[in-house]
PDB file of C-alpha atoms in Angstrom:
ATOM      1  CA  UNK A   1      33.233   1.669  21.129  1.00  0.00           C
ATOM      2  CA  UNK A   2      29.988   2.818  20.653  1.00  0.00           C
ATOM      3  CA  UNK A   3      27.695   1.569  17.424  1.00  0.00           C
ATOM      4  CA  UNK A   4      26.470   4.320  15.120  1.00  0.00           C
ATOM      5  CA  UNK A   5      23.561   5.473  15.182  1.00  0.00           C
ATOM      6  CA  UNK A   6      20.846   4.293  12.546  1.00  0.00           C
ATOM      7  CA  UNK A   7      18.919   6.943  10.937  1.00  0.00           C
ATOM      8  CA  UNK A   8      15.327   8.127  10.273  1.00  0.00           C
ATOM      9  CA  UNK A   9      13.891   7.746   6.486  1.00  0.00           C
ATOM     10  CA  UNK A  10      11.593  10.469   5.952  1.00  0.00           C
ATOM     11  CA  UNK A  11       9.437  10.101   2.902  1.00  0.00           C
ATOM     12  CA  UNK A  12       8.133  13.451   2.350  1.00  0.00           C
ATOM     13  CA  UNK A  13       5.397  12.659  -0.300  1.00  0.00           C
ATOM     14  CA  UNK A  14       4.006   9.697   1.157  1.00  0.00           C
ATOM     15  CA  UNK A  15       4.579  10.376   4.612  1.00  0.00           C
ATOM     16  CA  UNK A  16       3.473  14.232   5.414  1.00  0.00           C
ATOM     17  CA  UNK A  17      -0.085  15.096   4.105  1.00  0.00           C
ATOM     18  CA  UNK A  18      -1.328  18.006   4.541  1.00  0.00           C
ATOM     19  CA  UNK A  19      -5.179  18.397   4.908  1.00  0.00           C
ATOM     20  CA  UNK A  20      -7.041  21.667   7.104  1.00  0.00           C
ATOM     21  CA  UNK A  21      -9.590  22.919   9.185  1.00  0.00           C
ATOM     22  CA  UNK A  22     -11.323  25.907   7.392  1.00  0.00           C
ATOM     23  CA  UNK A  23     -12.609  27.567  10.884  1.00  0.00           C
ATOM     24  CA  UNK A  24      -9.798  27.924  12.791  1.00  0.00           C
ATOM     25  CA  UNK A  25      -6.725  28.675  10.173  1.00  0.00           C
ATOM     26  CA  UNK A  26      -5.100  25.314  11.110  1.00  0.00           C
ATOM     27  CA  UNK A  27      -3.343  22.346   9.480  1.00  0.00           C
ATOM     28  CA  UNK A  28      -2.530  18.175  10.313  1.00  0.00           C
ATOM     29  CA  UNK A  29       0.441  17.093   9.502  1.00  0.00           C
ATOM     30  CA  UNK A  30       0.289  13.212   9.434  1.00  0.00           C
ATOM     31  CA  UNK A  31       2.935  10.010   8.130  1.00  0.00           C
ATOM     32  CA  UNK A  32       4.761   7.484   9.129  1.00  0.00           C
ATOM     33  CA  UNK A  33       8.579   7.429  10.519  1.00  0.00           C
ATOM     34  CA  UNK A  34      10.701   4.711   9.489  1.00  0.00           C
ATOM     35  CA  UNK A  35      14.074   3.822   9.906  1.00  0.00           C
ATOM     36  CA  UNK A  36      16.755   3.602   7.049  1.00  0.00           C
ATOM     37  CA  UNK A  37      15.678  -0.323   7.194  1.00  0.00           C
ATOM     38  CA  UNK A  38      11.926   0.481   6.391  1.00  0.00           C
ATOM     39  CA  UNK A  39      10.911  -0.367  10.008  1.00  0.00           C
ATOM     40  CA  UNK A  40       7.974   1.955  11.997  1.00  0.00           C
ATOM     41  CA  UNK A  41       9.674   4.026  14.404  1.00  0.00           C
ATOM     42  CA  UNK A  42       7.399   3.371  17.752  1.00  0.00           C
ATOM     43  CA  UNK A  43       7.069   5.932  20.239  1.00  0.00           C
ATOM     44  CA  UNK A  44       9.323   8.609  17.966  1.00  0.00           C
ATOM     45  CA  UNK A  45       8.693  11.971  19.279  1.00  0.00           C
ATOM     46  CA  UNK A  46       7.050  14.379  16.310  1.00  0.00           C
ATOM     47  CA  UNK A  47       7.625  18.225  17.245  1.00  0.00           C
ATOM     48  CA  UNK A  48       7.045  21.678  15.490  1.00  0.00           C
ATOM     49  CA  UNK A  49      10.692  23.393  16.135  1.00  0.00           C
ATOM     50  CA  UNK A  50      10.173  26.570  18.641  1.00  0.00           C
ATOM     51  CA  UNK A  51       6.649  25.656  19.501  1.00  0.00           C
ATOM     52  CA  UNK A  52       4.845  23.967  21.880  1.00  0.00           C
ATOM     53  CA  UNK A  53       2.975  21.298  18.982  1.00  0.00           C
ATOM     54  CA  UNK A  54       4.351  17.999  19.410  1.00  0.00           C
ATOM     55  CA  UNK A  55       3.389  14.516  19.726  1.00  0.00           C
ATOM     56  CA  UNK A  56       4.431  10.776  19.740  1.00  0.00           C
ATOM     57  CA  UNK A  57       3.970   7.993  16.858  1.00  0.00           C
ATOM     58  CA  UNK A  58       1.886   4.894  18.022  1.00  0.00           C
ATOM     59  CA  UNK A  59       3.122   1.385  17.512  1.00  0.00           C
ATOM     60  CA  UNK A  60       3.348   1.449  14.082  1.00  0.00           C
ATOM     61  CA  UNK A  61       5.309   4.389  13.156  1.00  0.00           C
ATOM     62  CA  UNK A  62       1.872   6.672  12.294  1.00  0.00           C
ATOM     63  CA  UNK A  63       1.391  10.295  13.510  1.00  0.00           C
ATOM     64  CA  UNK A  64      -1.105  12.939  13.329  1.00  0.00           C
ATOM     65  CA  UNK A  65      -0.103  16.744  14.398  1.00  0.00           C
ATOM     66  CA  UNK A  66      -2.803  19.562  14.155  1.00  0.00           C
ATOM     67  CA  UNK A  67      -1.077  23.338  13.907  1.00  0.00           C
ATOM     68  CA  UNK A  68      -1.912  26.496  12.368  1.00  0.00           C
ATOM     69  CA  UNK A  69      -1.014  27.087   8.925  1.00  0.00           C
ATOM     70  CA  UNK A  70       2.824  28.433   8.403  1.00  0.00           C
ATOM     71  CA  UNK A  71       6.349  27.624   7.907  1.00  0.00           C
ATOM     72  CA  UNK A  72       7.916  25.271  10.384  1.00  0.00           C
ATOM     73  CA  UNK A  73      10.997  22.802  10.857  1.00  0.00           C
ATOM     74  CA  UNK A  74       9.301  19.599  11.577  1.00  0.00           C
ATOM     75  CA  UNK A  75      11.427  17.830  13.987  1.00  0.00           C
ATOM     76  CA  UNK A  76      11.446  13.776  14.668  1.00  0.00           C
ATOM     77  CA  UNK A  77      13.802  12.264  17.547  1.00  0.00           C
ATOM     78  CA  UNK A  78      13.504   8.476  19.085  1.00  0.00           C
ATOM     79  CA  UNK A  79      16.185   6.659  21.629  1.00  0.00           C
ATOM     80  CA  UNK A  80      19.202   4.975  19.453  1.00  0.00           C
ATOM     81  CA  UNK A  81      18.402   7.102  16.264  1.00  0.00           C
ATOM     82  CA  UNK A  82      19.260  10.239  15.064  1.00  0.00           C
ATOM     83  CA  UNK A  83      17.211  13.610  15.139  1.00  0.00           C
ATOM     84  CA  UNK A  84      16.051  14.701  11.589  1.00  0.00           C
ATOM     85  CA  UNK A  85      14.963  18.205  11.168  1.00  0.00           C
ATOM     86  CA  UNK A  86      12.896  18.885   7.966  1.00  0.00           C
ATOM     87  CA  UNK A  87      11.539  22.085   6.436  1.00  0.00           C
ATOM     88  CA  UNK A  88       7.613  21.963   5.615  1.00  0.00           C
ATOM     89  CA  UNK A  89       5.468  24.390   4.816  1.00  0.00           C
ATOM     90  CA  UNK A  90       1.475  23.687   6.185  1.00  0.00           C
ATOM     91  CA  UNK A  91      -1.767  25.433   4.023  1.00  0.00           C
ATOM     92  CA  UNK A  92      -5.054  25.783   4.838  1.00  0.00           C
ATOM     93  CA  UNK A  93      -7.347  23.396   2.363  1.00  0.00           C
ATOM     94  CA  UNK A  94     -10.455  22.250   3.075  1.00  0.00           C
ATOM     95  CA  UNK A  95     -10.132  18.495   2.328  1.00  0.00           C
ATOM     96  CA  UNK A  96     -10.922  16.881   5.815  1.00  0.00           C
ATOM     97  CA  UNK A  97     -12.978  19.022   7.889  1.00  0.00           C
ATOM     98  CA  UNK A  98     -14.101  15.902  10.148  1.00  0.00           C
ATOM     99  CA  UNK A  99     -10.693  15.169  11.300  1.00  0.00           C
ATOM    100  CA  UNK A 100     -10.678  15.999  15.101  1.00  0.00           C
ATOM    101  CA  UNK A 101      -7.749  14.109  16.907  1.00  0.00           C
ATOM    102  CA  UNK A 102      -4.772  16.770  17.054  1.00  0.00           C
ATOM    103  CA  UNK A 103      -2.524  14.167  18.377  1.00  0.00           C
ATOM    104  CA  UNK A 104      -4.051  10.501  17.358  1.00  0.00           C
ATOM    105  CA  UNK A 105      -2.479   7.455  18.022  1.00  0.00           C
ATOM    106  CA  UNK A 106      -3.702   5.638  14.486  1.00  0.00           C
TER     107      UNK A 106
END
C-alpha cells in the first residue's frame, strides 16, 4: 500500500513576484515552494509549461526564473510530491533592472 502523496502549497502573492528587464521584453518569476506542512521544497523542479524555461529551487525552497513577458502555466514537480500546475500571467515593469541571474540558486 502505497502512502499518498503530500502536496505543494503555492502562495501566489507572497511567493511569485514579478519584476522585468526593460531591454529585452522579459520577466523573473521568483518564490518559494513549500509543502502543505510549510517546509522548503529542495531541489523542486520550476518549469514554464511548453517551453524550454525551467529551473531548480536551492536548499531552501527559493527560485528565480527569467522569461519573456506572456501567459504561461507555471509548473512545479519534486520526488514524493505532487505536480501543481498554476496559471500566471508575467508583465514587463521596470522595477529591478540589475537583476541578472535567470536561474539563481538564492
Amino acid at each position: 500500500m502505497t502512502s499518498p502523496k503530500r502536496t505543494f502549497l503555492l502562495l501566489i502573492l507572497s511567493i511569485i513576484s514579478l519584476s522585468a528587464f526593460a531591454q529585452d521584453n522579459s520577466g523573473m518569476i521568483s518564490g518559494k515552494i513549500l509543502s502543505s506542512d510549510g517546509d522548503p521544497i529542495d531541489y523542486a523542479t520550476v518549469s514554464l509549461k511548453g517551453t524550454s524555461y525551467m529551473c531548480s529551487t536551492n536548499e531552501k525552497g527559493l527560485y528565480h526564473l527569467k522569461a519573456p513577458t506572456g501567459e504561461y502555466v507555471i509548473v512545479v514537480s519534486s520526488v514524493g510530491f505532487e505536480k501543481v500546475e498554476t496559471k500566471i500571467n508575467i508583465k514587463s515593469k521596470v522595477e529591478n533592472p540589475g537583476a541578472d541571474d535567470p536561474c539563481g540558486q538564492g
